[in-house]
Every structure is written in C-alpha cells, then in structure tokens.
Coordinates of C-alpha atoms and ligand atoms in Angstrom, one line a residue:
X1 CA -20.0 19.6 16.4
X2 CA -19.4 22.2 19.1
X3 CA -16.0 21.6 21.2
X4 CA -18.4 22.5 24.5
X5 CA -20.8 19.4 23.6
X6 CA -18.0 17.4 22.2
X7 CA -16.7 15.0 24.9
X8 CA -12.5 14.6 23.6
X9 CA -10.9 15.3 27.2
X10 CA -7.3 16.2 26.0
X11 CA -4.3 15.7 28.2
X12 CA -1.2 17.7 28.3
X13 CA 1.1 15.2 29.8
X14 CA 1.6 11.8 28.1
X15 CA 0.4 8.9 30.2
X16 CA 3.8 6.9 31.7
X17 CA 3.0 3.6 30.6
X18 CA 2.0 4.3 27.2
X19 CA 5.0 3.3 24.9
X20 CA 3.9 3.6 21.6
X21 CA 3.5 6.8 19.7
X22 CA -0.2 5.9 18.7
X23 CA -1.1 4.9 22.2
X24 CA -0.1 8.2 24.0
X25 CA -1.6 10.6 21.2
X26 CA -5.1 8.5 21.4
X27 CA -5.2 8.7 25.1
X28 CA -3.8 12.1 25.0
X29 CA -6.0 13.6 21.9
X30 CA -9.2 12.0 23.8
X31 CA -9.9 9.4 21.7
X32 CA -9.7 6.5 24.1
X33 CA -9.8 5.7 28.0
X34 CA -8.5 2.2 29.3
X35 CA -10.8 -0.2 30.9
X36 CA -8.9 -3.1 31.5
X37 CA -5.6 -4.1 30.2
X38 CA -6.1 -4.6 26.7
X39 CA -9.5 -3.2 26.6
X40 CA -10.8 0.4 25.8
X41 CA -13.4 3.0 25.5
X42 CA -13.4 4.6 22.4
X43 CA -15.0 7.8 22.8
X44 CA -16.5 10.2 20.5
X45 CA -13.5 11.1 18.5
X46 CA -12.4 7.4 17.9
X47 CA -15.9 6.3 17.0
X48 CA -16.1 8.6 14.4
X49 CA -12.5 7.4 12.5
X50 CA -13.6 4.0 13.1
X51 CA -16.8 4.2 11.1
X52 CA -15.3 6.3 8.6
X53 CA -12.5 2.6 8.3
X54 CA -15.7 0.0 8.3
X55 CA -17.5 2.3 6.0
X56 CA -14.2 2.3 3.1
X57 CA -14.0 -1.9 4.0
X58 CA -17.9 -2.2 3.5
X59 CA -18.0 -0.3 0.2
X60 CA -15.1 -2.4 -1.0
X61 CA -16.4 -5.9 0.7
X62 CA -19.9 -5.3 -1.0
X63 CA -17.9 -4.2 -4.6
X64 CA -16.9 -7.6 -4.5
X65 CA -19.8 -9.3 -3.9
X66 CA -19.3 -9.5 -0.5
X67 CA -22.3 -10.1 1.9
X68 CA -22.4 -8.4 5.2
X69 CA -23.9 -10.9 7.7
X70 CA -23.1 -10.9 11.9
X71 CA -22.3 -14.3 14.1
X72 CA -22.5 -14.4 17.9
X73 CA -19.3 -13.3 19.7
X74 CA -21.0 -16.1 22.3
X75 CA -19.5 -19.4 20.9
X76 CA -20.6 -22.7 22.5
X77 CA -17.7 -24.9 22.6
X78 CA -18.9 -28.1 20.9
X79 CA -17.9 -26.3 18.0
X80 CA -14.6 -25.6 18.7
X81 CA -14.2 -29.0 19.9
X82 CA -15.6 -30.3 16.7
X83 CA -12.9 -28.3 14.5
X84 CA -10.5 -29.7 17.5
X85 CA -9.4 -25.9 18.3
X86 CA -10.7 -25.8 22.1
X87 CA -7.3 -28.2 22.8
X88 CA -5.3 -26.1 20.3
X89 CA -5.4 -22.9 21.8
X90 CA -4.5 -22.4 25.5
X91 CA -5.2 -19.5 27.4
X92 CA -5.3 -17.6 24.5
X93 CA -8.8 -18.3 24.4
X94 CA -11.6 -16.6 26.4
X95 CA -13.6 -19.3 28.2
X96 CA -16.7 -19.2 30.2
X97 CA -19.5 -21.2 31.8
X98 CA -23.6 -20.6 30.8
X99 CA -25.9 -21.1 34.2
X100 CA -26.0 -25.0 33.4
X101 CA -22.1 -25.0 33.4
X102 CA -21.9 -25.3 29.9
X103 CA -18.9 -23.8 28.2
X104 CA -18.5 -21.1 26.0
X105 CA -15.5 -19.3 24.4
X106 CA -15.5 -15.5 23.6
X107 CA -15.0 -15.4 19.8
X108 CA -11.5 -15.0 18.7
X109 CA -12.0 -15.7 15.1
X110 CA -15.2 -17.3 13.4
X111 CA -14.1 -20.1 11.2
X112 CA -16.2 -22.2 13.3
X113 CA -19.3 -20.6 13.6
X114 CA -19.1 -19.6 9.6
X115 CA -18.7 -22.9 8.4
X116 CA -21.4 -24.8 10.6
X117 CA -23.4 -22.2 9.2
X118 CA -23.0 -22.9 5.8
X119 CA -22.9 -26.7 6.3
X120 CA -26.6 -26.1 7.3
X121 CA -27.4 -23.6 4.2
X122 CA -25.6 -24.8 1.2
X123 CA -25.5 -28.1 -0.3
X124 CA -25.8 -27.2 -4.5
X125 CA -22.8 -25.7 -6.4
X126 CA -25.3 -23.4 -7.4
X127 CA -25.5 -21.4 -4.0
X128 CA -21.4 -21.0 -4.8
X129 CA -19.1 -18.7 -4.4
X130 CA -20.3 -17.2 -1.4
X131 CA -18.3 -13.9 0.1
X132 CA -19.8 -13.5 3.8
X133 CA -18.4 -10.9 6.3
X134 CA -19.1 -9.0 9.3
X135 CA -17.6 -6.3 11.5
X136 CA -17.1 -7.4 15.0
X137 CA -15.5 -7.1 18.5
X138 CA -13.1 -9.8 18.5
X139 CA -11.5 -11.4 22.3
X140 CA -8.3 -12.8 22.8
X141 CA -6.4 -12.8 26.2
X142 CA -2.9 -12.0 25.1
X143 CA 0.0 -12.8 27.5
X144 CA 0.8 -9.2 27.6
X145 CA -1.7 -6.6 25.6
X146 CA 0.2 -3.6 24.9
X147 CA 1.0 -0.9 22.9
X148 CA -2.9 0.4 23.1
X149 CA -4.6 -0.5 20.7
X150 CA -1.6 -2.2 18.5
X151 CA -2.2 -5.3 20.3
X152 CA -5.6 -4.9 22.7
X153 CA -7.6 -8.0 24.2
X154 CA -10.5 -6.5 22.7
X155 CA -10.7 -5.2 19.3
X156 CA -12.7 -4.5 16.3
X157 CA -12.2 -7.0 13.2
X158 CA -13.5 -7.4 9.8
X159 CA -13.5 -11.2 9.0
X160 CA -14.7 -12.5 5.7
X161 CA -14.8 -16.1 4.4
X162 CA -14.9 -17.6 1.3
X163 CA -16.8 -20.4 0.2
X164 CA -16.1 -21.8 -3.5
X165 CA -16.6 -25.0 -5.4
X166 CA -13.0 -26.1 -6.6
X167 CA -8.9 -24.5 -6.4
X168 CA -9.7 -22.1 -9.4
X169 CA -13.1 -20.3 -7.4
X170 CA -10.6 -19.8 -4.1
X171 CA -8.1 -17.8 -6.6
X172 CA -10.4 -15.5 -8.0
X173 CA -12.0 -14.9 -4.4
X174 CA -8.5 -14.7 -3.0
X175 CA -7.8 -12.1 -6.0
X176 CA -11.2 -10.0 -5.0
X177 CA -9.7 -9.8 -1.8
X178 CA -6.1 -8.9 -2.3
X179 CA -7.9 -5.8 -4.7
X180 CA -10.2 -4.9 -1.9
X181 CA -7.6 -5.0 0.4
X182 CA -5.3 -2.5 -1.9
X183 CA -8.6 -0.2 -2.2
X184 CA -9.2 -0.1 1.0
X185 CA -6.0 1.0 2.7
X186 CA -5.6 3.6 -0.6
X187 CA -8.7 4.8 0.3
X188 CA -8.0 5.1 4.1
X189 CA -4.6 7.3 2.4
X190 CA -2.1 4.7 4.1
X191 CA 1.2 3.7 2.4
X192 CA 1.4 0.3 2.7
X193 CA 2.4 -2.8 1.2
X194 CA 0.5 -6.5 0.6
X195 CA 4.0 -9.0 1.3
X196 CA 3.9 -12.5 0.9
X197 CA 3.8 -14.4 4.5
X198 CA 4.5 -17.9 5.4
X199 CA 1.7 -19.9 5.4
X200 CA 3.0 -22.8 7.8
X201 CA 4.5 -26.3 7.8
X202 CA 1.4 -27.6 5.8
X203 CA 2.7 -25.3 2.8
X204 CA 1.2 -24.7 -0.1
X205 CA -1.1 -22.0 0.3
X206 CA -1.1 -18.7 0.1
X207 CA -0.8 -16.0 2.1
X208 CA -0.4 -12.2 2.2
X209 CA 0.1 -10.0 4.5
X210 CA -1.1 -6.2 4.4
X211 CA 1.8 -3.7 6.2
X212 CA 1.2 0.1 6.5
X213 CA 4.7 0.9 6.6
X214 CA 6.2 2.9 9.5
X215 CA 9.2 2.9 11.4
X216 CA 7.8 1.4 14.7
X217 CA 6.3 -1.2 13.4
X218 CA 7.0 -4.6 15.0
X219 CA 7.3 -6.8 11.7
X220 CA 10.2 -6.4 9.1
X221 CA 9.9 -7.2 5.3
X222 CA 11.9 -6.8 2.5
X223 CA 11.2 -5.4 -0.6
X224 CA 12.5 -4.9 -4.0
X225 CA 13.7 -1.9 -4.8
X226 CA 13.7 -2.0 -8.6
X227 CA 10.6 -0.2 -10.0
X228 CA 9.9 -3.6 -12.7
X229 CA 9.6 -6.0 -9.8
X230 CA 7.1 -6.0 -7.1
X231 CA 8.4 -8.4 -5.1
X232 CA 7.7 -8.1 -1.2
X233 CA 7.9 -10.7 1.6
X234 CA 7.7 -10.8 5.7
X235 CA 11.2 -11.5 6.6
X236 CA 10.1 -15.0 8.0
X237 CA 9.0 -15.6 4.4
X238 CA 12.0 -13.6 2.5
X239 CA 13.8 -16.4 0.6
X240 CA 17.8 -16.3 -0.3
X241 CA 19.2 -16.3 -3.4
X242 CA 21.5 -19.5 -4.0
X243 CA 25.1 -18.9 -3.7
X244 CA 27.5 -19.1 -6.1
X245 CA 29.2 -22.4 -6.3
X246 CA 32.5 -22.1 -5.2
X247 CA 36.0 -24.1 -6.7
X248 CA 36.7 -26.2 -3.6
X249 CA 40.1 -26.0 -4.0
X250 CA 43.0 -24.8 -2.0
X251 CA 41.5 -26.7 0.9
X252 CA 43.9 -26.8 3.8
X253 CA 44.2 -29.2 6.9
X254 CA 41.9 -29.3 9.3
X255 CA 43.5 -28.0 12.7
X256 CA 42.2 -27.5 16.3
X257 CA 43.0 -24.0 18.0
X258 CA 42.4 -23.2 21.6
X259 CA 39.9 -20.5 22.0
X260 CA 39.9 -20.3 25.6
X261 CA 36.1 -18.8 27.5
X262 CA 35.5 -17.8 22.9
X263 CA 31.8 -18.7 23.0
X264 CA 29.9 -15.9 20.9
X265 CA 31.0 -15.8 17.1
X266 CA 32.6 -12.4 18.1
X267 CA 35.1 -13.5 20.4
X268 CA 35.7 -16.5 18.4
X269 CA 36.6 -14.1 15.6
X270 CA 37.9 -11.5 17.5
X271 CA 40.8 -14.7 19.1
X272 CA 41.6 -16.2 15.8
X273 CA 41.1 -13.3 13.2
X274 CA 38.9 -15.0 11.2
X275 CA 36.2 -13.0 9.9
X276 CA 32.1 -14.2 11.5
X277 CA 31.4 -15.5 7.8
X278 CA 34.2 -18.0 7.5
X279 CA 32.7 -19.4 10.8
X280 CA 30.0 -22.1 11.0
X281 CA 27.4 -21.1 13.9
X282 CA 26.4 -24.5 15.2
X283 CA 23.2 -24.0 16.7
X284 CA 21.2 -27.1 18.4
X285 CA 17.6 -27.1 18.6
X286 CA 15.0 -29.7 19.8
X287 CA 11.4 -30.1 18.2
X288 CA 8.6 -32.1 19.8
X289 CA 10.8 -35.3 18.5
X290 CA 14.2 -35.1 18.0
X291 CA 17.5 -32.7 18.4
X292 CA 18.8 -30.9 15.2
X293 CA 22.1 -29.3 14.5
X294 CA 21.3 -26.3 12.1
X295 CA 24.6 -24.5 10.6
X296 CA 24.5 -20.9 9.2
X297 CA 27.3 -18.8 8.5
X298 CA 28.6 -16.8 11.3
X299 CA 27.4 -13.2 10.2
X300 CA 24.1 -14.9 9.7
X301 CA 20.7 -15.8 11.8
X302 CA 18.5 -19.0 11.5
X303 CA 15.1 -18.4 10.5
X304 CA 13.1 -20.4 12.5
X305 CA 10.0 -20.9 10.6
X306 CA 11.9 -22.1 7.6
X307 CA 13.8 -25.1 10.4
X308 CA 10.3 -25.7 11.2
X309 CA 8.8 -25.8 7.7
X310 CA 11.9 -27.8 6.5
X311 CA 11.3 -30.5 9.3
X312 CA 7.6 -30.2 9.0
X313 CA 7.2 -30.7 12.9
X314 CA 5.1 -28.2 15.5
X315 CA 7.4 -26.7 17.1
X316 CA 11.3 -25.6 17.2
X317 CA 13.1 -24.3 20.5
X318 CA 17.4 -23.5 20.8
X319 CA 18.1 -26.4 23.1
X320 CA 19.1 -25.7 26.6
X321 CA 22.8 -26.5 28.0
X322 CA 22.0 -30.4 29.0
X323 CA 20.6 -31.2 25.7
X324 CA 23.8 -29.4 24.1
X325 CA 26.2 -31.6 26.8
X326 CA 24.6 -34.7 26.0
X327 CA 24.9 -34.2 22.6
X328 CA 28.2 -32.4 21.9
X329 CA 29.9 -33.6 25.1
X330 CA 30.8 -29.6 25.7
X331 CA 28.8 -26.7 26.8
X332 CA 27.4 -24.0 25.1
X333 CA 29.5 -22.4 22.3
X334 CA 32.0 -25.0 21.4
X335 CA 29.0 -26.8 19.2
X336 CA 30.6 -27.5 15.9
X337 CA 29.6 -30.2 13.1
X338 CA 32.8 -32.2 13.0
X339 CA 32.1 -35.9 14.5
X340 CA 28.9 -34.9 15.7
X341 CA 26.8 -38.2 16.1
X342 CA 23.9 -39.2 16.4
X343 CA 21.8 -35.5 15.2
X344 CA 20.4 -35.0 11.9
X345 CA 22.8 -32.1 10.3
X346 CA 20.7 -28.9 8.6
X347 CA 23.3 -27.0 7.0
X348 CA 22.0 -23.5 5.4
X349 CA 23.3 -23.0 1.3
X350 CA 25.8 -20.6 2.3
X351 CA 27.4 -23.5 4.7
X352 CA 27.5 -25.9 1.8
X353 CA 29.9 -23.9 -0.2
X354 CA 32.0 -22.5 2.8
X355 CA 35.8 -23.4 2.4
X356 CA 38.6 -23.4 5.4
X357 CA 35.7 -22.1 7.9
X358 CA 36.3 -22.0 11.6
X359 CA 33.7 -24.4 13.6
X360 CA 33.4 -25.6 17.3
X361 CA 35.3 -28.9 18.2
X362 CA 32.6 -30.0 20.5
X363 CA 35.1 -29.8 23.2
X364 CA 35.4 -27.1 25.9
X365 CA 38.0 -23.9 24.9
X366 CA 38.5 -25.4 21.4
X367 CA 37.6 -24.6 17.6
X368 CA 38.5 -26.5 14.9
X369 CA 40.1 -23.8 11.7
X370 CA 39.8 -25.3 8.0
X371 CA 36.8 -27.3 8.6
X372 CA 35.4 -28.0 5.2
X373 CA 32.0 -29.8 4.8
X374 CA 31.9 -33.4 2.9
X375 CA 35.6 -33.7 4.1
X376 CA 35.1 -32.9 7.9
X377 CA 31.7 -33.6 7.9
X378 CA 28.3 -34.9 6.5
X379 CA 25.0 -32.3 6.1
X380 CA 21.8 -34.2 5.7
X381 CA 19.6 -31.5 4.3
X382 CA 21.0 -28.4 2.6
X383 CA 18.6 -25.6 2.1
X384 CA 17.8 -22.3 2.8
X385 CA 17.2 -22.1 6.6
X386 CA 18.5 -18.4 7.4
X387 CA 17.1 -14.8 7.9
X388 CA 17.6 -12.7 4.5
X389 CA 19.0 -9.0 5.1
X390 CA 18.7 -5.8 4.0
X391 CA 20.4 -5.2 0.5
X392 CA 20.4 -9.1 -0.7
X393 CA 19.8 -9.6 -4.1
X394 CA 16.1 -10.1 -4.9
X395 CA 14.9 -13.7 -5.5
X396 CA 12.5 -12.6 -8.2
X397 CA 15.1 -9.9 -10.5
X398 CA 18.3 -10.0 -8.9
X399 CA 18.1 -6.2 -7.7
X400 CA 18.8 -5.2 -4.4
X401 CA 16.1 -5.8 -1.6
X402 CA 15.7 -3.0 1.1
X403 CA 14.5 -3.8 4.5
X404 CA 11.5 -1.7 6.1
X405 CA 9.3 -2.0 9.1
X406 CA 5.7 -2.4 9.1
X407 CA 2.5 -2.8 11.1
X408 CA 0.0 -5.8 10.0
X409 CA -3.2 -4.1 9.4
X410 CA -4.7 -7.2 7.3
X411 CA -4.1 -10.8 6.1
X412 CA -5.3 -12.9 3.7
X413 CA -5.6 -16.9 3.5
X414 CA -6.2 -19.3 1.3
X415 CA -7.6 -22.2 3.7
X416 CA -8.5 -24.5 1.0
X417 CA -10.2 -27.9 3.0
X418 CA -9.1 -27.8 6.6
X419 CA -12.7 -26.6 7.9
X420 CA -15.0 -27.7 5.8
X421 CA -13.3 -31.0 6.1
X422 CA -13.9 -30.9 9.8
X423 CA -16.7 -29.5 10.3
X424 CA -18.4 -31.2 7.6
X425 CA -19.4 -28.5 4.9
X426 CA -20.3 -30.2 2.1
X427 CA -22.0 -29.5 -1.6
X428 CA -22.8 -31.5 -4.4
X429 CA -21.3 -30.8 -7.9
X430 CA -23.0 -30.7 -11.0
X431 CA -22.3 -34.4 -11.3
X432 CA -24.5 -35.3 -8.1
X433 CA -21.1 -36.0 -6.4
X434 CA -20.1 -34.7 -2.7
X435 CA -17.6 -32.2 -2.3
X436 CA -16.2 -30.2 0.9
X437 CA -16.3 -26.5 0.0
X438 CA -13.1 -24.8 -0.8
X439 CA -12.4 -22.1 1.9
X440 CA -10.5 -18.7 2.0
X441 CA -10.6 -16.6 4.9
X442 CA -9.1 -12.5 5.2
X443 CA -9.2 -9.9 8.3
X444 CA -8.4 -6.6 8.7
X445 CA -8.0 -5.3 12.1
X446 CA -10.2 -1.6 12.4
X447 CA -9.2 -0.5 15.7
X448 CA -5.9 -1.7 14.7
X449 CA -5.8 0.2 11.4
X450 CA -6.6 3.4 13.4
X451 CA -3.9 2.6 15.5
X452 CA -1.5 2.1 12.7
X453 CA -2.4 5.5 10.6
X454 CA -1.2 7.7 13.7
X455 CA 1.8 5.5 13.8
X456 CA 2.6 6.4 10.6
X457 CA 1.3 10.2 10.6
X458 CA 2.2 12.1 13.3
X459 CA 4.3 14.7 14.7
X460 CA 5.7 16.7 17.7
X461 CA 2.2 18.2 18.3
X462 CA -0.2 15.5 17.3
X463 CA -1.6 13.3 15.0
X464 CA -2.3 13.9 11.7
X465 CA -5.2 12.4 10.3
X466 CA -5.8 11.4 6.4
X467 CA -8.8 13.2 5.3
X468 CA -10.1 10.0 4.6
X469 CA -10.5 8.6 7.8
X470 CA -10.0 11.7 10.0
X471 CA -12.8 12.2 12.6
X472 CA -13.6 16.0 11.1
X473 CA -12.3 17.9 8.1
X474 CA -11.7 21.0 9.8
X475 CA -11.4 22.5 13.2
X476 CA -13.0 26.4 13.2
X477 CA -11.5 28.5 15.7
X478 CA -12.6 32.1 16.5
X479 CA -9.1 33.4 18.3
X480 CA -11.5 36.2 20.7
X481 CA -14.8 34.5 22.1
X482 CA -15.4 37.6 24.0
X483 CA -15.5 39.4 20.4
X484 CA -19.1 38.9 19.1
X485 CA -18.3 39.9 15.8
X486 CA -15.7 37.0 15.7
X487 CA -17.7 34.2 16.6
X488 CA -21.5 35.5 15.0
X489 CA -18.5 34.5 11.8
X490 CA -17.2 31.3 13.3
X491 CA -21.1 30.5 13.5
X492 CA -21.6 31.5 10.3
X493 CA -19.0 29.4 8.6
X494 CA -19.6 26.3 10.5
X495 CA -23.0 26.7 9.0
X496 CA -22.3 27.2 5.8
X497 CA -19.3 24.3 5.8
X498 CA -21.8 22.0 7.3
X499 CA -24.0 22.8 4.2
X500 CA -21.6 22.0 1.9
X501 CA -21.5 18.6 3.4
X502 CA -18.1 19.6 5.3
X503 CA -17.4 18.0 9.1
X504 CA -16.4 20.3 11.5
X505 CA -15.7 21.3 14.7
X506 CA -16.5 25.0 16.4
X507 CA -13.9 25.3 19.1
X508 CA -16.8 26.9 21.1
X509 CA -15.0 27.2 24.4
X510 CA -14.1 30.1 26.3
X511 CA -10.3 29.4 26.4
X512 CA -7.3 31.4 25.0
X513 CA -6.5 30.4 21.4
X514 CA -3.3 29.3 22.1
X515 CA -5.0 26.2 24.0
X516 CA -7.4 25.9 21.1
X517 CA -4.3 25.8 18.6
X518 CA -2.7 23.0 20.7
X519 CA -5.7 20.9 21.4
X520 CA -6.4 21.4 17.1
X521 CA -3.3 20.1 16.5
X522 CA -3.1 17.7 19.0
X523 CA -6.7 15.9 17.6
X524 CA -5.2 16.2 14.1
X525 CA -8.2 17.4 11.5
X526 CA -6.4 18.0 8.3
X527 CA -7.5 21.8 8.4
X528 CA -7.7 24.7 10.7
X529 CA -9.7 27.4 10.1
X530 CA -8.8 30.8 12.0
X531 CA -11.2 33.6 12.9
X532 CA -9.4 36.6 13.9
X533 CA -9.6 40.3 13.9
X534 CA -8.6 40.2 10.1
X535 CA -11.6 38.1 9.0
X536 CA -14.0 40.2 9.9
X537 CA -12.1 43.9 8.7
X538 CA -10.2 42.3 5.3
X539 CA -13.0 38.8 5.0
X540 CA -10.4 36.9 4.1
X541 CA -10.3 33.5 6.4
X542 CA -6.9 31.9 7.2
X543 CA -7.2 28.0 6.1
X544 CA -4.0 26.1 7.7
X545 CA -2.8 22.9 6.4
X546 CA -2.2 20.4 9.5
X547 CA 0.2 18.4 7.9
X548 CA 2.5 21.2 6.3
X549 CA 1.7 23.9 8.5
X550 CA 1.1 26.4 5.5
X551 CA -1.4 28.8 5.7
X552 CA -3.5 30.4 3.0
X553 CA -6.0 33.4 3.1
X554 CA -9.3 32.6 1.4
X555 CA -11.8 35.5 0.5
X556 CA -14.7 34.6 2.6
X557 CA -17.1 34.0 -0.5
X558 CA -15.1 31.3 -1.5
X559 CA -14.2 29.3 1.7
X560 CA -16.6 26.4 0.8
X561 CA -14.6 25.3 -2.9
X562 CA -11.1 26.4 -1.4
X563 CA -11.4 23.9 1.3
X564 CA -13.1 21.2 -0.4
X565 CA -10.1 21.6 -2.8
X566 CA -7.9 21.6 -0.4
X567 CA -9.2 18.3 1.3
X568 CA -8.8 16.2 -1.7
X569 CA -4.7 16.6 -1.6
X570 CA -4.8 15.6 2.5
Ligands
9G3_1 C1 -8.5 -18.7 18.4 C2 -7.2 -17.7 19.0 C3 -6.5 -16.9 18.3 C4 -6.1 -16.9 17.3 C5 -7.2 -17.5 16.7 C6 -8.2 -18.9 16.9 C7 -5.3 -16.1 14.9 C8 -6.7 -17.8 15.3 C9 -5.8 -17.3 13.3 C10 -7.0 -16.4 12.5 C11 -7.3 -16.4 10.9 C12 -8.3 -15.8 10.3 C13 -10.4 -15.1 10.3 C14 -10.1 -13.3 9.9 C15 -8.7 -13.5 9.1 C16 -7.5 -14.0 10.1 N1 -5.6 -15.7 16.5 N2 -6.3 -16.6 14.9 O1 -7.3 -19.0 14.6 F1 -8.5 -19.4 19.2 CL1 -7.5 -17.8 20.6 O2 -7.7 -15.5 13.3 N3 -9.4 -15.6 10.7

C-alpha cells in the first residue's frame, strides 16, 4: 500500500475527550473516527487489524469443529419475550418498531435466535454435539459508552454456542473453547490469563474470563505466584483461605466508649487507638426482600457478589440513612452487631474468630470495646463474604496471591438447560426420551481485543503492534523523495517484499523524513525500513524494530529473509 493512497489521517494532538491510551492512539494514528457516542468508523488500518484477529479466531474455532453461520442483528421481540429477557433487560436493549408497529431489538447477543434455530433443526441425539459461531456486530445501549472501543454501543463479537446431549458433552465443548481461546490470544501475541469468574447466584456452572493484562485494565485479578499452581480468579470470585482458629481466652469485659463524630473505621481506629483489623465493620444492606447486617474486619471490604450468592437474592444495595436509623436506632457510622434485633447477621470468616474487638454500639457517638462474637452477639451465617487482597495465601496451594489489572476480552460459560428449557430446544436420546439440549456460550470481543492490544503495547511515540495482528508488517521510508535513486530503490524493495508475501506501506509522501518517522512510530508496525543515501552507496538497508528501537544494517540482497526472520520474534 502506498501512503499517498491510504486513508490513515494521523493527528498531532490527542483529542481531549479520549480518556484511555487505546482510544487516544486509535484516533491519533488514524484507525477510527467517532460517529456517535460509542459508535465508530473503522478506517482501513483498523479493518486490517480486525481482519487479522478475526482470521485467527476463525482458524481456531474451525480447528475445534466450530461451524460459522450468520444470524440477524434485527431480532423480533417475540423470541425475547419467550425467554423472558424482553423485560429483564431495560434501556440497555436497543428496541425499535417496524412499519407494522411490531417490536424488534438490535441483537446484544444471540442465545434466543440460535436456540430457536436449533429447536427447529435438531431433533435427534445423532445431530449432537454442535458448535455454531458467528462474527458480527452487537448492540448494547450502555449507560456511559466510553474508553473508545473498550466500551462501545456497537462492537464486533465472536459468539459461539455449543449444544450437547449431556453434561459430559458440555464439559468437552467447554474445554475445547478454553483451549481455542488460549491459542487465539497466544497467537495474537498478547499477555493474558484465563481466570475463574463468578457464575452468579444460580451457582454450580463454570465460567472463565480471558483477561489481557494491562495496568489500565478495569478488572482486578488475583493469581498464584508459585510456578507450580495455576490458580487465577477475578476479584469477585477469589476465595479466602480460612483464617486459623484462635484460642478464645483472655476475653475482656465489654465496655462502652464515647467516640464523638467517629464514623469511619479510620476515625474510630485513631480515636480509640485500636488497629483497624481489631474493629468489626458493620454494614447494612438491603435486598429485594430484607435488610441484613454484614460484618467484616475493619481493614477489609465486603464482596457484594459473594453476599448476593450467600443470600441467593437478585440484588444487594448499601442501606440508606433512613433504613440504618430504623434498624439500629442510630445514624450511619455507629452500627454494630451487639443488641441488633430483627435482621439477619452475616459475618465473614475472620470476624467469627476475632477477639476483644471494637464495634458500633447502635447509639450515636458510642462504640463498644472488647466485643466477642458468640458471647456478646450471635451470627446467623458465617461465610467468606469479603474481597481477597494482594499477598494473601492461594486457596489452592497456600503460596502468595498477586493482584494484577486486566481487560476482559473473552468469556466462556456453561449455560446448561436455561435457554433450551425456556425456548423448548429438545432432542430424542438413544432410548427415544425427550431431553433438553445442554448449552454453553463463548464470546470474544474482537474490537475490544484490538483496543486491549494497544493498552498492553504502546509507548510515548505510539502503538507497538504484535506482528500477528499488525495492519502491515513494515513501513518503507525513502528519506528524500526528491532523490530519484532513493525512491527507485524504495520502490524496488516494496515490490520485492510484496513478492515475499510481506505487507508493507511505502511512505511515498512528499514529507520531511522526521514527519514520516513520527507517523510510522504512531501507527506502530513492527518494522521500519529506511532507504537513505547510505542504502544507495553501500547497498545496506537500515531495518529498525519498533518495540526496541534497535536498528540493523541488512545487505540489500538478504532483505526478505532478514525481515521474515525478525518478524518471527515480534
Ligand atoms: C442483553 C443485553 C446485554 C447483555 C445481555 C443481554 C450481556 C447478555 C451476557 C452475554 C453472555 C454470552 C454469547 C457470547 C458470550 C457471552 N449483556 N449478556 O446476555 F439483552 Cl441488553 O452476552 N453471550
């Protein structure tokens, strides 16, 4: 591709509203342009990257026996009403009407459509298993579309659905997708981890998220540092190791202390001279059914997902001032478990073994000291209900857990019979018995993967594409376009590399070399090939590696093989 013919409008300045580096660089390097909030044009460079990612995905889906199909973006409301999800999803579901006033949605995902397809076409065990996938635009009307391609309202997703006869079949399909995803992100040249995730209150079913590791990631993951163990979980899911049993002696007498205006753990700790870990933090939550008190150590945070799963409810929210006063008789900051009546008390494992702790007294400006569970209050549920932190022991092997940040680029789920039951997708087994098909679903955010690759691979000068997904392998820069010798040599190199199967941009623009170097760095192709005066006189070509800045002089006749060799490592 010649730069003079390529629509890659680079920008000197970072647009002001771009908050994350991938958004800034995609705009500056001329990969995307905004059309509406969370909706973008993908310019030619972006399309090349997207196609490369899609091709890797297709090859790995097909390797596992996946079959590609295409389902409609425009989906009739009836199917969503059948699954019950027309009413479950609120404004996030894009809804529209046709000329006959019939309701439709723009597909945010395709469980309803594909389950209905399989209901119609599959009736015997002989037709199973099936792995069906598509790569297509998805629509979700996010409350706050932001971070460029990280959270768009229109985005490209690969979604695969598995259909099996039984749980064993589902397990095989699930492992196939786990392996495929591992191969895909490896081939894309990304540093990533599959992590256990939470499967929700229904429980039982497995789910993993594939996280691209990047400081800027929104998600927090914990993984075992020991080489021997591969435990990794997202922060919602990570399990705490049960604290050691404490010998409950030396229990002191409970006593009231004035704590004027001390509402936070920090203020109470400071005022009473008691460490945060020796204070019981009491938080009131409301579910759709009841109010509950949740107790964690003062230095810990409640994990609301674990709380939701413990209670088996639909939602949990911190209670407001009004509820707090009604339940405790005091204002916010003075709640405690002693004498608390009429609500369930859920305590974290660590609170159950605490000794002589401080806690709110359910009276304004007063805390108890020397509170002891069992003696001074009783607990309804003792369970793991807190966030696990960096440096805690691994639940698998006891070595240290390390916290890292990541971007979720893929997720795999065991669905079971949820959709096949609701939509009536059944088959006849070998004994002629009617059974629901067992399903799994597996997604990869294609456009998000492109953005995540940039979040993980960039420097102050621009993007650094992994070779496998780079829009081009190299940029060829004739230093002086007025020098006929240089332009001729650059053209010859361009033709030779193309013949060797390499994708290059020939920067034939009549710009200063400095401008071209800057744009090449910004766009981030793995290699830059500079054709200057020396190339002509010494027949040695300068090849520079974008990631390291290292340059090597390659004898002109060895250029193709040298470039191919360099790309293997990038
Ligand atoms: C909706 C809306 C938003 C949604 C969904 C439905 C997320 C929804 C979960 C999934 C699960 C899997 C197939 C590929 C892998 C992920 N946001 N999800 O179901 F109506 Cl508005 O999409 N689907």
